[in-house]
PDB file of C-alpha atoms in Angstrom:
ATOM      1  CA  MET T   5      17.057  -5.319  28.868  1.00  0.00           C
ATOM      2  CA  ILE T   6      14.739  -8.325  27.802  1.00  0.00           C
ATOM      3  CA  LEU T   7      11.765  -7.770  27.010  1.00  0.00           C
ATOM      4  CA  VAL T   8       9.510 -11.535  27.289  1.00  0.00           C
ATOM      5  CA  THR T   9       5.968 -11.239  25.762  1.00  0.00           C
ATOM      6  CA  GLY T  10       3.380 -14.050  26.246  1.00  0.00           C
ATOM      7  CA  ALA T  11       4.734 -13.918  29.836  1.00  0.00           C
ATOM      8  CA  THR T  12       2.078 -15.821  31.763  1.00  0.00           C
ATOM      9  CA  SER T  13       1.288 -18.837  29.432  1.00  0.00           C
ATOM     10  CA  ALA T  14       4.509 -22.244  30.033  1.00  0.00           C
ATOM     11  CA  VAL T  15       7.042 -21.059  27.463  1.00  0.00           C
ATOM     12  CA  GLY T  16       7.052 -17.436  28.984  1.00  0.00           C
ATOM     13  CA  LYS T  17       7.581 -18.352  32.236  1.00  0.00           C
ATOM     14  CA  ALA T  18       9.957 -20.572  31.726  1.00  0.00           C
ATOM     15  CA  VAL T  19      11.821 -17.963  29.404  1.00  0.00           C
ATOM     16  CA  ILE T  20      11.758 -15.338  32.380  1.00  0.00           C
ATOM     17  CA  LYS T  21      12.516 -17.767  35.127  1.00  0.00           C
ATOM     18  CA  GLU T  22      16.254 -18.691  33.640  1.00  0.00           C
ATOM     19  CA  LEU T  23      16.512 -15.563  32.167  1.00  0.00           C
ATOM     20  CA  LEU T  24      16.282 -14.450  36.021  1.00  0.00           C
ATOM     21  CA  ALA T  25      18.865 -17.156  37.185  1.00  0.00           C
ATOM     22  CA  ARG T  26      21.379 -15.564  34.534  1.00  0.00           C
ATOM     23  CA  LYS T  27      20.974 -11.740  36.481  1.00  0.00           C
ATOM     24  CA  VAL T  28      19.606 -10.504  33.288  1.00  0.00           C
ATOM     25  CA  SER T  29      17.096  -7.580  33.476  1.00  0.00           C
ATOM     26  CA  VAL T  30      13.262  -8.839  32.088  1.00  0.00           C
ATOM     27  CA  ARG T  31      10.432  -6.674  31.381  1.00  0.00           C
ATOM     28  CA  ALA T  32       7.572  -8.652  30.491  1.00  0.00           C
ATOM     29  CA  PHE T  33       4.267  -7.754  28.579  1.00  0.00           C
ATOM     30  CA  VAL T  34       1.079  -8.717  30.438  1.00  0.00           C
ATOM     31  CA  ARG T  35      -2.622  -7.604  29.767  1.00  0.00           C
ATOM     32  CA  LYS T  36      -3.613  -8.106  33.367  1.00  0.00           C
ATOM     33  CA  PRO T  37      -2.316  -6.077  36.846  1.00  0.00           C
ATOM     34  CA  VAL T  38      -2.900  -9.683  38.833  1.00  0.00           C
ATOM     35  CA  ASP T  39      -0.331 -10.705  36.774  1.00  0.00           C
ATOM     36  CA  ALA T  40       1.938  -7.719  36.477  1.00  0.00           C
ATOM     37  CA  ALA T  41       1.837  -7.638  40.418  1.00  0.00           C
ATOM     38  CA  LYS T  42       3.004 -11.281  40.353  1.00  0.00           C
ATOM     39  CA  LEU T  43       5.716 -10.483  38.368  1.00  0.00           C
ATOM     40  CA  GLN T  44       6.940  -7.747  39.984  1.00  0.00           C
ATOM     41  CA  ALA T  45       7.428  -9.453  43.397  1.00  0.00           C
ATOM     42  CA  GLN T  46       9.893 -11.800  41.744  1.00  0.00           C
ATOM     43  CA  GLY T  47      11.715  -9.204  40.311  1.00  0.00           C
ATOM     44  CA  VAL T  48      10.948  -8.299  36.785  1.00  0.00           C
ATOM     45  CA  GLU T  49       9.709  -4.827  35.327  1.00  0.00           C
ATOM     46  CA  ALA T  50       6.122  -5.482  34.202  1.00  0.00           C
ATOM     47  CA  PHE T  51       4.332  -3.599  31.548  1.00  0.00           C
ATOM     48  CA  LEU T  52       1.196  -3.584  30.866  1.00  0.00           C
ATOM     49  CA  GLY T  53      -0.188  -3.007  27.527  1.00  0.00           C
ATOM     50  CA  ASP T  54      -1.904  -4.485  24.476  1.00  0.00           C
ATOM     51  CA  MET T  55      -0.533  -6.544  21.952  1.00  0.00           C
ATOM     52  CA  THR T  56      -1.909  -5.300  18.967  1.00  0.00           C
ATOM     53  CA  LYS T  57      -1.519  -1.856  19.967  1.00  0.00           C
ATOM     54  CA  LYS T  58       0.595   0.255  18.150  1.00  0.00           C
ATOM     55  CA  VAL T  59       0.927   3.005  21.077  1.00  0.00           C
ATOM     56  CA  SER T  60       1.868  -0.269  23.761  1.00  0.00           C
ATOM     57  CA  VAL T  61       4.198  -1.955  21.669  1.00  0.00           C
ATOM     58  CA  ALA T  62       6.308   1.426  20.941  1.00  0.00           C
ATOM     59  CA  GLN T  63       6.412   2.062  24.463  1.00  0.00           C
ATOM     60  CA  ALA T  64       6.897  -1.007  25.548  1.00  0.00           C
ATOM     61  CA  LEU T  65       9.935  -1.480  23.215  1.00  0.00           C
ATOM     62  CA  GLN T  66      11.671   1.661  24.579  1.00  0.00           C
ATOM     63  CA  GLY T  67      14.911   0.502  26.285  1.00  0.00           C
ATOM     64  CA  ILE T  68      15.092  -2.343  25.481  1.00  0.00           C
ATOM     65  CA  GLU T  69      17.949  -4.512  23.511  1.00  0.00           C
ATOM     66  CA  SER T  70      16.208  -7.922  23.203  1.00  0.00           C
ATOM     67  CA  VAL T  71      13.028  -9.603  22.740  1.00  0.00           C
ATOM     68  CA  TYR T  72      10.983 -12.971  22.707  1.00  0.00           C
ATOM     69  CA  LEU T  73       8.127 -13.072  21.069  1.00  0.00           C
ATOM     70  CA  ILE T  74       4.788 -15.143  22.264  1.00  0.00           C
ATOM     71  CA  THR T  75       1.618 -13.965  20.194  1.00  0.00           C
ATOM     72  CA  PRO T  76      -1.239 -16.194  22.387  1.00  0.00           C
ATOM     73  CA  VAL T  77      -3.286 -18.094  19.844  1.00  0.00           C
ATOM     74  CA  ALA T  78      -6.041 -16.206  18.057  1.00  0.00           C
ATOM     75  CA  GLU T  79      -7.014 -14.372  14.961  1.00  0.00           C
ATOM     76  CA  HIS T  80      -5.193 -11.274  15.715  1.00  0.00           C
ATOM     77  CA  LEU T  81      -1.741 -13.447  15.128  1.00  0.00           C
ATOM     78  CA  LEU T  82      -0.241 -11.906  11.920  1.00  0.00           C
ATOM     79  CA  GLU T  83      -1.368  -8.277  11.884  1.00  0.00           C
ATOM     80  CA  THR T  84      -0.035  -8.217  16.133  1.00  0.00           C
ATOM     81  CA  GLU T  85       3.613  -9.937  14.990  1.00  0.00           C
ATOM     82  CA  VAL T  86       4.235  -7.852  11.973  1.00  0.00           C
ATOM     83  CA  LEU T  87       3.371  -4.410  14.018  1.00  0.00           C
ATOM     84  CA  TRP T  88       6.278  -6.514  16.851  1.00  0.00           C
ATOM     85  CA  ALA T  89       8.478  -6.019  13.752  1.00  0.00           C
ATOM     86  CA  GLN T  90       7.899  -2.860  12.374  1.00  0.00           C
ATOM     87  CA  GLU T  91       8.295  -1.465  15.704  1.00  0.00           C
ATOM     88  CA  SER T  92      11.401  -3.035  17.066  1.00  0.00           C
ATOM     89  CA  LYS T  93      12.691  -1.969  13.729  1.00  0.00           C
ATOM     90  CA  LYS T  94      11.727   1.264  14.422  1.00  0.00           C
ATOM     91  CA  ALA T  95      13.039   0.789  18.192  1.00  0.00           C
ATOM     92  CA  SER T  96      17.038  -0.445  16.590  1.00  0.00           C
ATOM     93  CA  ILE T  97      16.369  -3.088  18.317  1.00  0.00           C
ATOM     94  CA  ARG T  98      19.364  -5.759  18.913  1.00  0.00           C
ATOM     95  CA  HIS T  99      17.610  -9.680  18.790  1.00  0.00           C
ATOM     96  CA  LEU T 100      14.194 -10.676  17.685  1.00  0.00           C
ATOM     97  CA  VAL T 101      13.665 -14.482  18.735  1.00  0.00           C
ATOM     98  CA  LYS T 102      10.040 -15.510  17.511  1.00  0.00           C
ATOM     99  CA  GLN T 103       8.973 -18.761  19.017  1.00  0.00           C
ATOM    100  CA  SER T 104       6.644 -19.772  16.060  1.00  0.00           C
ATOM    101  CA  GLU T 105       5.483 -23.224  15.122  1.00  0.00           C
ATOM    102  CA  ILE T 106       7.173 -26.338  13.680  1.00  0.00           C
ATOM    103  CA  GLY T 107       5.259 -26.712   9.982  1.00  0.00           C
ATOM    104  CA  ALA T 108       5.150 -23.203  10.444  1.00  0.00           C
ATOM    105  CA  ASP T 109       4.294 -22.122   6.248  1.00  0.00           C
ATOM    106  CA  PRO T 110       2.471 -19.579   4.205  1.00  0.00           C
ATOM    107  CA  GLN T 111       0.830 -21.624   2.124  1.00  0.00           C
ATOM    108  CA  SER T 112      -0.116 -24.500   5.630  1.00  0.00           C
ATOM    109  CA  LEU T 113      -4.151 -26.019   5.269  1.00  0.00           C
ATOM    110  CA  SER T 114      -3.592 -24.803   8.792  1.00  0.00           C
ATOM    111  CA  PRO T 115      -4.216 -21.202   9.764  1.00  0.00           C
ATOM    112  CA  LEU T 116      -2.251 -21.122  12.919  1.00  0.00           C
ATOM    113  CA  LEU T 117       0.569 -22.612  10.852  1.00  0.00           C
ATOM    114  CA  GLN T 118      -0.199 -19.965   7.878  1.00  0.00           C
ATOM    115  CA  TYR T 119      -0.385 -17.142  10.190  1.00  0.00           C
ATOM    116  CA  HIS T 120       3.125 -18.572  11.754  1.00  0.00           C
ATOM    117  CA  GLY T 121       4.663 -18.723   8.149  1.00  0.00           C
ATOM    118  CA  LYS T 122       3.053 -15.753   7.115  1.00  0.00           C
ATOM    119  CA  ALA T 123       4.936 -14.024  10.137  1.00  0.00           C
ATOM    120  CA  GLU T 124       8.234 -16.060  10.082  1.00  0.00           C
ATOM    121  CA  ASP T 125       8.543 -13.858   6.702  1.00  0.00           C
ATOM    122  CA  ALA T 126       7.601 -10.443   7.907  1.00  0.00           C
ATOM    123  CA  ILE T 127      10.425 -10.803  10.569  1.00  0.00           C
ATOM    124  CA  ARG T 128      12.886 -11.705   7.798  1.00  0.00           C
ATOM    125  CA  ALA T 129      12.259  -8.815   6.297  1.00  0.00           C
ATOM    126  CA  SER T 130      12.546  -6.313   8.970  1.00  0.00           C
ATOM    127  CA  GLY T 131      15.687  -5.887   8.813  1.00  0.00           C
ATOM    128  CA  VAL T 132      15.587  -6.995  12.578  1.00  0.00           C
ATOM    129  CA  PRO T 133      18.294  -9.589  13.322  1.00  0.00           C
ATOM    130  CA  TYR T 134      15.754 -12.568  14.323  1.00  0.00           C
ATOM    131  CA  THR T 135      16.120 -15.845  15.552  1.00  0.00           C
ATOM    132  CA  ILE T 136      13.027 -18.390  15.010  1.00  0.00           C
ATOM    133  CA  LEU T 137      12.583 -20.782  18.017  1.00  0.00           C
ATOM    134  CA  ARG T 138       9.912 -23.324  16.667  1.00  0.00           C
ATOM    135  CA  THR T 139       7.612 -25.901  18.693  1.00  0.00           C
ATOM    136  CA  LEU T 140       5.696 -28.933  19.266  1.00  0.00           C
ATOM    137  CA  PHE T 141       3.246 -29.965  21.455  1.00  0.00           C
ATOM    138  CA  LEU T 142       3.855 -29.404  24.934  1.00  0.00           C
ATOM    139  CA  MET T 143       3.689 -31.210  27.670  1.00  0.00           C
ATOM    140  CA  GLN T 144       2.087 -28.766  29.904  1.00  0.00           C
ATOM    141  CA  ASN T 145      -1.074 -29.333  27.850  1.00  0.00           C
ATOM    142  CA  PHE T 146      -0.951 -32.945  28.712  1.00  0.00           C
ATOM    143  CA  GLU T 147      -2.822 -31.921  32.380  1.00  0.00           C
ATOM    144  CA  LEU T 148      -5.254 -29.588  29.911  1.00  0.00           C
ATOM    145  CA  MET T 149      -6.085 -32.134  28.194  1.00  0.00           C
ATOM    146  CA  TYR T 150      -6.303 -35.329  29.434  1.00  0.00           C
ATOM    147  CA  ALA T 151      -5.674 -35.240  33.489  1.00  0.00           C
ATOM    148  CA  ARG T 152     -10.158 -35.298  34.015  1.00  0.00           C
ATOM    149  CA  PRO T 153     -10.605 -37.919  32.078  1.00  0.00           C
ATOM    150  CA  ILE T 154      -7.709 -40.216  33.004  1.00  0.00           C
ATOM    151  CA  ILE T 155      -9.152 -39.428  36.795  1.00  0.00           C
ATOM    152  CA  THR T 156     -12.505 -39.874  35.958  1.00  0.00           C
ATOM    153  CA  GLN T 157     -12.229 -42.515  33.299  1.00  0.00           C
ATOM    154  CA  GLY T 158      -8.997 -44.223  32.765  1.00  0.00           C
ATOM    155  CA  MET T 159      -8.869 -42.747  29.121  1.00  0.00           C
ATOM    156  CA  MET T 160      -7.433 -40.506  27.234  1.00  0.00           C
ATOM    157  CA  TYR T 161      -8.761 -38.778  23.945  1.00  0.00           C
ATOM    158  CA  ALA T 162      -7.141 -36.767  21.285  1.00  0.00           C
ATOM    159  CA  PRO T 163      -8.138 -36.716  17.469  1.00  0.00           C
ATOM    160  CA  LEU T 164      -4.505 -37.994  16.621  1.00  0.00           C
ATOM    161  CA  ALA T 165      -4.968 -41.465  15.595  1.00  0.00           C
ATOM    162  CA  ASP T 166      -1.776 -43.543  16.235  1.00  0.00           C
ATOM    163  CA  ALA T 167       0.498 -40.486  14.600  1.00  0.00           C
ATOM    164  CA  ARG T 168       3.864 -40.262  16.262  1.00  0.00           C
ATOM    165  CA  MET T 169       4.875 -37.179  18.706  1.00  0.00           C
ATOM    166  CA  SER T 170       7.904 -35.242  20.083  1.00  0.00           C
ATOM    167  CA  TYR T 171       6.301 -33.689  23.293  1.00  0.00           C
ATOM    168  CA  VAL T 172       8.256 -30.777  24.483  1.00  0.00           C
ATOM    169  CA  ASP T 173       9.039 -29.700  27.999  1.00  0.00           C
ATOM    170  CA  ALA T 174       8.229 -25.559  27.886  1.00  0.00           C
ATOM    171  CA  ARG T 175      11.071 -25.658  30.353  1.00  0.00           C
ATOM    172  CA  ASP T 176      13.608 -26.741  27.718  1.00  0.00           C
ATOM    173  CA  ILE T 177      12.706 -24.197  24.700  1.00  0.00           C
ATOM    174  CA  GLY T 178      12.962 -21.770  28.131  1.00  0.00           C
ATOM    175  CA  VAL T 179      16.880 -22.299  28.796  1.00  0.00           C
ATOM    176  CA  VAL T 180      16.881 -22.613  25.034  1.00  0.00           C
ATOM    177  CA  ALA T 181      15.322 -19.184  24.493  1.00  0.00           C
ATOM    178  CA  ALA T 182      17.801 -18.205  26.900  1.00  0.00           C
ATOM    179  CA  HIS T 183      20.956 -19.131  25.290  1.00  0.00           C
ATOM    180  CA  LEU T 184      19.777 -17.646  22.328  1.00  0.00           C
ATOM    181  CA  LEU T 185      18.796 -14.572  23.451  1.00  0.00           C
ATOM    182  CA  GLY T 186      22.146 -13.661  24.983  1.00  0.00           C
ATOM    183  CA  GLU T 187      24.332 -14.487  22.181  1.00  0.00           C
ATOM    184  CA  GLU T 188      24.820 -13.108  18.733  1.00  0.00           C
ATOM    185  CA  LYS T 189      26.413 -15.682  17.473  1.00  0.00           C
ATOM    186  CA  TYR T 190      22.562 -17.312  17.356  1.00  0.00           C
ATOM    187  CA  GLN T 191      21.327 -14.582  15.228  1.00  0.00           C
ATOM    188  CA  TYR T 192      19.702 -15.357  11.447  1.00  0.00           C
ATOM    189  CA  LYS T 193      19.173 -18.728  12.463  1.00  0.00           C
ATOM    190  CA  GLU T 194      16.497 -21.015  12.727  1.00  0.00           C
ATOM    191  CA  TYR T 195      15.681 -24.253  15.339  1.00  0.00           C
ATOM    192  CA  ASP T 196      13.293 -26.511  15.938  1.00  0.00           C
ATOM    193  CA  VAL T 197      12.518 -27.776  18.873  1.00  0.00           C
ATOM    194  CA  THR T 198      11.285 -30.785  20.199  1.00  0.00           C
ATOM    195  CA  GLY T 199      11.912 -33.536  23.008  1.00  0.00           C
ATOM    196  CA  PRO T 200      13.798 -36.931  22.540  1.00  0.00           C
ATOM    197  CA  GLU T 201      11.723 -39.162  21.600  1.00  0.00           C
ATOM    198  CA  ALA T 202       8.134 -39.182  19.147  1.00  0.00           C
ATOM    199  CA  ILE T 203       5.891 -41.751  20.058  1.00  0.00           C
ATOM    200  CA  THR T 204       1.970 -42.319  19.816  1.00  0.00           C
ATOM    201  CA  CYS T 205      -1.161 -41.910  21.836  1.00  0.00           C
ATOM    202  CA  THR T 206      -0.964 -45.847  23.159  1.00  0.00           C
ATOM    203  CA  GLN T 207       2.431 -45.253  24.038  1.00  0.00           C
ATOM    204  CA  LEU T 208       2.028 -41.944  26.401  1.00  0.00           C
ATOM    205  CA  ALA T 209      -1.593 -44.030  27.749  1.00  0.00           C
ATOM    206  CA  GLU T 210       1.168 -46.695  28.342  1.00  0.00           C
ATOM    207  CA  ILE T 211       3.406 -44.612  30.523  1.00  0.00           C
ATOM    208  CA  PHE T 212       0.586 -42.980  32.623  1.00  0.00           C
ATOM    209  CA  SER T 213      -0.675 -46.380  33.074  1.00  0.00           C
ATOM    210  CA  SER T 214       2.909 -47.459  34.519  1.00  0.00           C
ATOM    211  CA  LEU T 215       3.251 -44.165  36.269  1.00  0.00           C
ATOM    212  CA  LEU T 216      -0.624 -44.454  37.566  1.00  0.00           C
ATOM    213  CA  HIS T 217      -0.663 -48.209  38.664  1.00  0.00           C
ATOM    214  CA  THR T 218      -4.041 -48.091  36.758  1.00  0.00           C
ATOM    215  CA  PRO T 219      -4.797 -48.931  33.155  1.00  0.00           C
ATOM    216  CA  VAL T 220      -5.403 -45.577  31.247  1.00  0.00           C
ATOM    217  CA  CYS T 221      -6.210 -46.256  27.182  1.00  0.00           C
ATOM    218  CA  TYR T 222      -6.089 -44.211  24.411  1.00  0.00           C
ATOM    219  CA  ALA T 223      -9.149 -43.030  22.160  1.00  0.00           C
ATOM    220  CA  THR T 224      -8.972 -42.041  18.956  1.00  0.00           C
ATOM    221  CA  ILE T 225     -11.872 -38.947  18.680  1.00  0.00           C
ATOM    222  CA  SER T 226     -13.441 -37.297  15.492  1.00  0.00           C
ATOM    223  CA  ASP T 227     -12.239 -33.902  14.776  1.00  0.00           C
ATOM    224  CA  GLU T 228     -15.669 -32.350  15.166  1.00  0.00           C
ATOM    225  CA  GLU T 229     -15.226 -34.219  18.611  1.00  0.00           C
ATOM    226  CA  ALA T 230     -11.879 -32.812  19.597  1.00  0.00           C
ATOM    227  CA  GLU T 231     -13.057 -29.124  18.379  1.00  0.00           C
ATOM    228  CA  LYS T 232     -16.555 -29.197  20.528  1.00  0.00           C
ATOM    229  CA  ALA T 233     -14.356 -29.670  23.548  1.00  0.00           C
ATOM    230  CA  LEU T 234     -12.300 -26.935  22.548  1.00  0.00           C
ATOM    231  CA  LEU T 235     -14.757 -24.642  22.304  1.00  0.00           C
ATOM    232  CA  GLY T 236     -15.504 -25.107  25.622  1.00  0.00           C
ATOM    233  CA  LEU T 237     -11.960 -23.347  26.514  1.00  0.00           C
ATOM    234  CA  TYR T 238     -11.078 -21.150  23.245  1.00  0.00           C
ATOM    235  CA  SER T 239     -12.868 -19.382  20.954  1.00  0.00           C
ATOM    236  CA  PRO T 240     -14.293 -20.717  17.657  1.00  0.00           C
ATOM    237  CA  TRP T 241     -11.626 -19.464  16.055  1.00  0.00           C
ATOM    238  CA  THR T 242      -8.877 -21.088  18.142  1.00  0.00           C
ATOM    239  CA  ALA T 243     -10.436 -23.726  18.665  1.00  0.00           C
ATOM    240  CA  HIS T 244     -10.695 -24.434  14.771  1.00  0.00           C
ATOM    241  CA  ALA T 245      -6.698 -23.412  14.121  1.00  0.00           C
ATOM    242  CA  VAL T 246      -5.784 -26.425  17.125  1.00  0.00           C
ATOM    243  CA  VAL T 247      -7.680 -28.685  15.656  1.00  0.00           C
ATOM    244  CA  THR T 248      -6.029 -27.816  11.872  1.00  0.00           C
ATOM    245  CA  LEU T 249      -2.751 -28.243  13.849  1.00  0.00           C
ATOM    246  CA  LEU T 250      -3.715 -31.477  15.656  1.00  0.00           C
ATOM    247  CA  GLN T 251      -4.333 -32.895  11.950  1.00  0.00           C
ATOM    248  CA  PHE T 252      -0.962 -31.835  11.012  1.00  0.00           C
ATOM    249  CA  TYR T 253       0.144 -33.565  13.601  1.00  0.00           C
ATOM    250  CA  ARG T 254      -2.388 -36.361  13.246  1.00  0.00           C
ATOM    251  CA  GLN T 255      -0.879 -36.882   9.320  1.00  0.00           C
ATOM    252  CA  GLY T 256       2.707 -36.796  10.582  1.00  0.00           C
ATOM    253  CA  GLY T 257       4.219 -33.404  11.414  1.00  0.00           C
ATOM    254  CA  GLY T 258       5.098 -33.473  15.196  1.00  0.00           C
ATOM    255  CA  ASP T 259       7.091 -36.987  13.954  1.00  0.00           C
ATOM    256  CA  LEU T 260      10.699 -35.792  14.137  1.00  0.00           C
ATOM    257  CA  VAL T 261      13.146 -35.238  16.900  1.00  0.00           C
ATOM    258  CA  THR T 262      15.873 -32.761  16.408  1.00  0.00           C
ATOM    259  CA  PRO T 263      18.790 -32.554  18.422  1.00  0.00           C
ATOM    260  CA  VAL T 264      18.714 -28.354  19.398  1.00  0.00           C
ATOM    261  CA  VAL T 265      18.059 -28.857  23.442  1.00  0.00           C
ATOM    262  CA  ASP T 266      20.987 -30.886  23.849  1.00  0.00           C
ATOM    263  CA  GLU T 267      23.018 -28.929  21.335  1.00  0.00           C
ATOM    264  CA  VAL T 268      22.215 -25.582  22.590  1.00  0.00           C
ATOM    265  CA  THR T 269      22.008 -25.956  26.391  1.00  0.00           C
ATOM    266  CA  GLY T 270      24.336 -28.722  26.946  1.00  0.00           C
ATOM    267  CA  HIS T 271      21.684 -31.207  28.716  1.00  0.00           C
ATOM    268  CA  LYS T 272      19.324 -33.879  27.165  1.00  0.00           C
ATOM    269  CA  PRO T 273      15.303 -32.390  26.923  1.00  0.00           C
ATOM    270  CA  CYS T 274      12.803 -34.256  29.292  1.00  0.00           C
ATOM    271  CA  THR T 275      11.044 -37.448  28.388  1.00  0.00           C
ATOM    272  CA  ALA T 276       7.268 -37.654  28.517  1.00  0.00           C
ATOM    273  CA  ALA T 277       7.579 -40.385  31.509  1.00  0.00           C
ATOM    274  CA  ALA T 278       9.904 -37.826  33.783  1.00  0.00           C
ATOM    275  CA  PHE T 279       7.337 -35.060  32.947  1.00  0.00           C
ATOM    276  CA  ILE T 280       4.617 -37.193  34.133  1.00  0.00           C
ATOM    277  CA  SER T 281       6.568 -38.534  37.059  1.00  0.00           C
ATOM    278  CA  GLU T 282       6.896 -35.086  38.329  1.00  0.00           C
ATOM    279  CA  HIS T 283       3.412 -33.676  37.746  1.00  0.00           C
ATOM    280  CA  ILE T 284       1.664 -37.306  38.522  1.00  0.00           C
ATOM    281  CA  GLN T 285      -1.149 -35.670  41.209  1.00  0.00           C
ATOM    282  CA  SER T 286      -2.714 -33.554  38.570  1.00  0.00           C
ATOM    283  CA  PHE T 287      -3.490 -37.109  37.483  1.00  0.00           C
ATOM    284  CA  GLN T 288      -5.425 -38.729  40.404  1.00  0.00           C
ATOM    285  CA  THR T 289      -7.698 -38.565  42.289  1.00  0.00           C
ATOM    286  CA  ALA T 290      -7.318 -35.684  45.217  1.00  0.00           C
TER     287      ALA T 290
END
């Protein structure tokens, strides 16, 4: 049986969907009973608990062979993943796949990338067979970041200047993850998963314009403006962590294209244009 944490996130949902399609038994770690009920209706065994509590982690790992570890972007990320590494070793987990971020580095100025870098080190040192899967800006974030200003103003706002970004579809990550979890040959390896092209926000706005048949323009905003907007959605720590991640992207951290999706899964990764076309109603007035 495979345990998936972060089961209600875009990638968590994609991983679970892929594993179920392969007839793999899945246990999902969730916090809310309503989420547990939805997952159980899909044929998933749901475990209600707190990822930061040792007793919850130990109980969730009982009877588990492999783990796909997604930890929410929060101040406790590092200590949580250290705990999961320690408890996975005690539970003799055969394979721990950690979802990380491209740019993860214990010395990073971004708290999020620093925490991921230190967590990667802890997992490498834990003695648990592991794989590290690093991701970039998810296409699933387009709606959260851009839908409202596109609909109301024909605008996109981000503190990314003219930096290029290889946006990636969470569903592609889910397929990659299912492959990694399914075969021992992927153990002790590390993968950076990206989309098929690195494009600027101006180019992304042009894609929106073409598909919506209406002008969409991009304007750079300051880090302070971005953080203020994020404070409406997240805690102060998380808002700051996201802004510093965007700073990393603005400095070129997202300007890379890897062949991982194609090499691991045998199919080409989703393009931004294809994703937006599929979800076009999210960017149109009702």
